[in-house]
Every structure is written in structure tokens, then in C-alpha cells.
Coordinates of C-alpha atoms and ligand atoms in Angstrom, one line a residue:
M1 CA -1.0 -4.2 -20.2
E2 CA -2.1 -5.4 -17.1
S3 CA 0.1 -8.8 -16.0
S4 CA -0.2 -11.5 -13.5
T5 CA 2.2 -11.6 -10.9
E6 CA 3.8 -15.2 -12.1
P7 CA 5.7 -13.6 -14.9
V8 CA 6.9 -11.1 -12.5
R9 CA 7.9 -13.3 -9.6
R10 CA 9.7 -15.6 -12.0
S11 CA 11.6 -12.5 -13.5
L12 CA 12.8 -11.5 -9.8
K13 CA 14.7 -15.0 -9.3
S14 CA 18.5 -14.5 -9.6
A15 CA 18.1 -10.4 -11.0
R16 CA 19.4 -7.5 -9.7
V17 CA 16.5 -5.6 -8.3
V18 CA 15.7 -2.3 -7.6
A19 CA 12.6 -1.2 -5.6
F20 CA 11.4 2.2 -6.0
A21 CA 8.9 3.5 -3.4
G22 CA 6.6 6.3 -3.1
A23 CA 4.0 7.2 -0.6
G24 CA 1.0 4.7 -1.9
I25 CA 3.2 1.9 -0.1
S26 CA 2.5 3.2 3.1
A27 CA -1.2 4.1 2.3
E28 CA -2.2 0.6 3.8
S29 CA -0.4 1.5 7.0
N30 CA -2.8 4.7 6.9
V31 CA -0.3 7.1 6.4
P32 CA -2.0 9.5 3.7
T33 CA -0.9 10.4 0.4
F34 CA -0.2 13.6 -0.6
R35 CA -2.8 13.6 -3.8
G36 CA -5.0 11.2 -2.6
A37 CA -8.4 11.5 -1.2
D38 CA -7.4 12.1 2.2
G39 CA -4.7 14.5 0.6
L40 CA -6.2 17.6 2.5
W41 CA -5.0 19.0 6.4
R42 CA -7.4 21.4 7.7
N43 CA -8.0 22.8 4.5
Y44 CA -4.3 23.1 3.7
R45 CA -3.2 21.2 1.0
P46 CA 0.0 19.3 2.1
E47 CA 2.1 20.0 -1.3
A48 CA 1.8 23.6 -0.6
L49 CA 3.3 23.2 3.2
A50 CA 6.0 21.3 2.0
T51 CA 8.2 23.9 1.1
A52 CA 10.7 26.0 2.8
E53 CA 8.6 29.1 1.5
A54 CA 5.5 28.0 3.5
F55 CA 8.2 27.1 6.6
H56 CA 9.9 30.8 6.7
G57 CA 6.0 32.3 6.4
D58 CA 4.4 30.3 8.8
P59 CA 7.3 28.0 11.0
R60 CA 4.5 27.4 13.5
L61 CA 1.7 25.7 10.8
V62 CA 4.1 24.2 9.1
W63 CA 5.1 22.4 12.6
E64 CA 2.1 21.5 13.8
W65 CA 0.8 19.4 9.9
Y66 CA 4.3 17.4 10.1
D67 CA 3.6 17.1 14.2
W68 CA 0.0 15.5 13.1
L69 CA 1.9 13.6 10.6
R70 CA 4.2 12.3 13.0
G71 CA 1.7 10.8 15.4
V72 CA -0.2 9.4 12.6
I73 CA 3.0 7.5 11.7
H74 CA 4.0 6.3 15.2
A75 CA 0.6 4.7 15.6
A76 CA 1.0 3.0 12.1
Q77 CA 2.5 -0.5 11.6
P78 CA 4.6 -1.6 8.5
N79 CA 2.1 -3.6 6.0
P80 CA 2.7 -6.8 4.2
G81 CA 4.0 -4.3 1.1
H82 CA 6.5 -3.5 3.4
L83 CA 7.3 -6.6 4.6
A84 CA 7.6 -8.5 1.5
L85 CA 10.3 -5.7 0.4
T86 CA 12.5 -6.9 3.6
E87 CA 11.7 -10.4 2.6
L88 CA 13.4 -9.8 -1.2
Q89 CA 16.4 -8.2 0.7
R90 CA 17.0 -10.9 3.1
R91 CA 16.9 -13.5 0.3
A92 CA 19.9 -11.8 -1.8
P93 CA 21.0 -8.6 -0.4
E94 CA 23.5 -8.1 -2.4
K95 CA 21.6 -7.6 -5.8
F96 CA 18.5 -5.7 -4.2
T97 CA 18.1 -2.1 -3.5
L98 CA 15.5 -0.2 -1.9
I99 CA 15.2 3.3 -3.2
T100 CA 12.3 5.3 -1.1
Q101 CA 10.7 8.6 -1.2
N102 CA 8.9 8.0 1.8
I103 CA 9.9 10.0 4.7
D104 CA 8.2 7.8 7.5
G105 CA 10.4 5.0 8.3
L106 CA 8.5 2.2 7.8
H107 CA 10.8 0.4 5.4
E108 CA 13.0 0.4 8.5
R109 CA 10.7 -0.7 10.9
A110 CA 9.6 -3.7 8.8
G111 CA 13.2 -4.7 9.0
S112 CA 14.7 -3.3 5.9
H113 CA 18.2 -1.7 6.0
D114 CA 20.6 0.3 3.7
V115 CA 17.7 2.3 2.4
V116 CA 18.1 5.1 -0.2
K117 CA 16.2 7.6 1.6
L118 CA 15.9 10.3 -1.5
H119 CA 13.4 12.7 0.5
G120 CA 15.2 12.6 4.2
D121 CA 14.0 11.3 7.4
L122 CA 10.6 12.7 9.4
W123 CA 12.6 11.5 12.5
L124 CA 15.5 13.6 11.8
L125 CA 15.4 17.3 12.9
R126 CA 18.2 19.9 11.5
C127 CA 19.0 23.5 13.1
T128 CA 18.3 26.3 10.4
Q129 CA 21.2 28.0 12.2
C130 CA 23.9 25.9 13.0
G131 CA 23.1 22.8 11.0
W132 CA 23.0 20.3 14.0
E133 CA 21.4 17.4 12.9
G134 CA 19.6 14.7 15.4
R135 CA 17.2 12.3 15.7
D136 CA 14.1 13.2 18.0
E137 CA 11.1 10.8 18.0
R138 CA 8.9 12.5 21.0
V139 CA 5.3 12.8 19.9
P140 CA 4.0 15.3 20.0
L141 CA 7.0 17.5 19.8
T142 CA 7.1 20.5 22.1
P143 CA 7.7 23.5 22.2
L144 CA 6.4 24.0 18.2
P145 CA 8.5 25.1 16.4
P146 CA 11.1 23.3 18.3
L147 CA 14.2 25.0 19.2
C148 CA 18.0 23.9 19.0
H149 CA 20.4 24.0 21.7
C150 CA 21.8 27.2 19.9
G151 CA 18.6 28.8 20.5
G152 CA 18.1 28.4 16.4
M153 CA 14.5 27.1 14.8
L154 CA 14.7 23.5 14.1
R155 CA 13.4 21.9 10.5
P156 CA 12.6 18.6 9.6
A157 CA 15.1 16.7 7.7
I158 CA 13.4 16.1 4.6
V159 CA 13.6 17.7 1.3
W160 CA 11.0 20.0 0.4
F161 CA 9.8 20.8 -2.8
G162 CA 12.4 23.2 -4.8
E163 CA 14.9 21.7 -2.2
M164 CA 18.0 19.6 -3.5
L165 CA 18.2 15.7 -3.1
P166 CA 21.1 14.6 -0.8
V167 CA 24.1 14.5 -3.4
D168 CA 25.3 10.5 -1.9
E169 CA 21.5 9.0 -1.9
W170 CA 21.1 10.0 -5.4
E171 CA 24.1 8.7 -6.5
R172 CA 23.7 5.5 -4.6
A173 CA 20.1 5.4 -6.5
M174 CA 21.3 6.3 -10.1
D175 CA 24.3 3.5 -9.8
A176 CA 21.4 1.0 -8.9
A177 CA 18.9 2.2 -11.4
Q178 CA 21.8 1.8 -14.1
S179 CA 22.6 -1.6 -13.1
A180 CA 19.1 -3.0 -12.5
E181 CA 17.4 -5.9 -14.2
V182 CA 14.3 -5.1 -12.7
F183 CA 12.8 -2.3 -11.5
L184 CA 10.0 -2.1 -9.3
S185 CA 8.6 1.2 -8.9
I186 CA 5.5 1.0 -6.2
G187 CA 2.9 3.3 -5.0
T188 CA 4.5 6.5 -6.5
S189 CA 2.7 8.8 -9.0
A190 CA 5.7 9.2 -11.1
V191 CA 5.6 12.8 -11.1
V192 CA 7.9 14.0 -8.3
Y193 CA 10.9 15.2 -9.9
P194 CA 14.3 14.3 -10.2
A195 CA 13.5 10.9 -8.2
A196 CA 10.4 10.1 -10.6
G197 CA 13.1 10.2 -13.5
L198 CA 15.0 7.1 -12.0
V199 CA 12.2 5.0 -14.0
Q200 CA 13.3 6.3 -17.3
V201 CA 17.2 5.7 -16.5
A202 CA 16.6 2.1 -15.4
H203 CA 14.0 2.0 -18.6
R204 CA 16.9 3.4 -20.7
A205 CA 20.1 1.0 -19.0
G206 CA 17.7 -2.2 -20.0
A207 CA 15.5 -3.0 -16.5
K208 CA 12.4 -4.3 -16.9
V209 CA 10.2 -2.0 -15.6
V210 CA 7.5 -3.3 -13.1
I211 CA 4.7 -0.7 -12.3
V212 CA 2.5 -1.9 -8.9
N213 CA -0.3 1.0 -8.4
P214 CA -3.8 0.8 -8.2
D215 CA -4.1 3.6 -10.8
P216 CA -2.4 4.6 -14.1
T217 CA 0.8 6.6 -13.9
P218 CA 2.7 8.1 -16.7
A219 CA 5.3 5.7 -16.2
D220 CA 3.2 3.1 -17.1
E221 CA 4.4 3.0 -20.9
L222 CA 7.7 2.3 -20.0
A223 CA 6.5 -0.9 -18.2
A224 CA 7.0 -4.4 -18.9
W225 CA 4.3 -5.6 -16.7
V226 CA 1.5 -3.4 -15.0
L227 CA 0.5 -4.9 -11.7
R228 CA -2.8 -3.0 -10.9
G229 CA -3.8 -2.9 -7.3
P230 CA -2.4 -2.5 -3.6
A231 CA 1.2 -3.1 -2.8
G232 CA -0.2 -4.9 0.3
E233 CA -1.7 -7.1 -2.0
I234 CA 0.5 -7.5 -4.5
L235 CA 4.1 -7.6 -3.5
P236 CA 3.5 -10.7 -1.5
R237 CA 2.4 -12.4 -4.5
L238 CA 6.2 -11.6 -6.1
L239 CA 7.7 -13.9 -3.2
Ligands
NAD1 P1 3.2 9.7 -4.6 O1 3.6 11.1 -5.8 O2 4.0 8.8 -4.5 O3 1.7 9.5 -5.3 C1 1.2 8.2 -4.3 C2 0.8 6.8 -5.4 O4 0.3 5.7 -4.4 C3 -0.5 7.6 -6.4 O5 0.2 7.1 -7.7 C4 -1.7 6.3 -5.8 O6 -2.5 6.1 -6.9 C5 -0.4 5.2 -5.3 N1 -1.4 4.3 -4.3 C6 -2.5 4.5 -3.7 N2 -2.5 3.8 -2.8 C7 -1.8 2.8 -3.1 C8 -1.4 1.2 -2.7 N3 -2.2 0.7 -1.3 N4 -0.7 0.7 -3.1 C9 0.2 1.1 -4.2 N5 -0.2 2.2 -4.6 C10 -0.7 3.3 -4.0 O7 3.2 10.4 -3.5 P2 2.8 11.6 -2.7 O8 1.7 11.1 -2.0 O9 1.9 12.5 -4.2 O10 3.9 12.4 -1.9 C11 5.2 13.0 -3.0 C12 6.2 13.3 -1.9 O11 5.7 13.3 -0.7 C13 6.7 12.0 -1.3 O12 7.8 11.6 -2.7 C14 7.2 11.9 -0.3 O13 8.8 12.6 -0.2 C15 6.0 13.0 0.6 N6 5.4 12.0 1.4 C16 5.7 10.9 1.8 C17 4.9 10.1 2.7 C18 5.3 9.2 3.7 O14 6.6 8.8 4.2 N7 4.4 8.1 4.0 C19 3.2 10.4 2.6 C20 3.1 11.4 1.9 C21 4.1 12.3 1.0

């Protein structure tokens, strides 16, 4: 079901569009995905570190990994894929919703706004004792783990495996998926639930699903169009 970009480009005109992004859109900015070939750090699987259990077991180790990731992201720049989504939003802001699973902030650095962030933000920290939350963009962070004014340990304000998604963001995502006419699923392996379920929600509600990914995903069977290739090359062709 491989497709050319031209019919997709036409379908985006004057349609209600949802762009649903995963770690793959930031791969061309050299931010590693969890499941790709680069998905190992000091012989640990990042997926195993992205849990509350790992954090409680060894907060310093988990913070070392996130501090390393913050450094990688800090040195990265948004790529043509992020910029193409910003341009789609600029053209029809009232008909475009960007939902991301990413925690890197690269969509905002590319100029996107009102991003629905399902998995939180790596640049926000939250106190495990008093619940204080605030932005901290220092690279590297010291000390590790960082401490709150109350003396409690801070954690990244992101959603770890096994944790609830933020209710407001999830409701915004569901509303957008249910009313989408075109649903672009970009750079996501579509296996991390509940976020991955948005593709089915949009499809059931009648949206035309478009997959942008160099590799097959379980969501391909729902797609009207599958665009095989890197997001940074394909998305600019949809403008
Ligand atoms: P994922 O499940 O979204 O998988 C990455 C997908 O991107 C794969 O399907 C891969 O084929 C595809 N891909 C690789 N290069 C691509 C490219 N150039 N263009 C388009 N697609 C490409 O992501 P994951 O790595 O398994 O992460 C799961 C969760 O972990 C995310 O939902 C997120 O919360 C977090 N995470 C975030 C970041 C980030 O913020 N950049 C990075 C890693 C993990």
C-alpha cells in the first residue's frame, strides 16, 4: 500500500488535520529512539529505565540517563519534519492539532504551539514529596538527583511506563482524533498504549489515516496511505 505524497498533500487542503508524532520524528535531529539500533545506553535498555520502579530502585542511575538525554537534546536542532508541522499549523491553526508522544520540546523550538503533550516534558521537574513543578533547562543538572526547595527529590515531569497520562492532554487528544478528517501518524512504532490507540479512534471516526515511517508498523493496516521514509524528507513534500 505504498503511496506517493501528492494525493496526501491534496487531502490535507482544507481538512481537519491531526499530526500524531513519536520519537521517530526527532531521529533526524540525532535524538535516539527507544526501539531503534541506538536504543541502548551503557548497556541499559532505556525502556527499562523509564519506570517509577527503576527510579525508586536507583534514582541516580535513572537521572544520569535523563541528564545524558537532556544534553543530547540540548545540542540538537529541530529538523525539516518538525518545521513542516509548524508550517501546516501556521496555514490553518484552527483546523490543525499536533499531538506528540515526545518529551524533547523540539516541536516548540520549531515554532509549533498548543502542542498536546501526552508524555510530559523533559525540561519540567516535579518534586516527589511536595508536588512542586518547575522548568529547569540546566545542562548538565547538579546535583543528581536534583533536589526541591523542600528537600525532596525531583523527578522529570514525564509519563513513565505504567503511569497515567495527563487527563487534560488525553481529553484534548481524544477530541481531536474523533473529529479529524486526516490523521497523520509520524515516526511512531504505534505499540505504546494508550497513545497508540488514537490511530484506531481516528480511523473508527472516519479519518483517513496516513502513516509516515521508514519501517512497517501495526497501524499500517488502518492506513489510506503509507508513506515509507524519513519524516524529515516526507513531511516537507506534503506542504
Ligand atoms: P516509538 O515507539 O515512537 O518508535 C520510533 C519509531 O520511529 C519506529 O517505528 C521507527 O521505525 C520510526 N522512525 C525511525 N526513524 C524515523 C524517521 N527518520 N522518520 C520517521 N520515523 C522514524 O518511539 P520509542 O523510541 O519506542 O519511544 C516510546 C516513548 O518513549 C515515546 O512515546 C516517548 O514518550 C519516549 N521517547 C521520547 C523521545 C523524544 O522525545 N525524542 C525519544 C525516545 C523515547
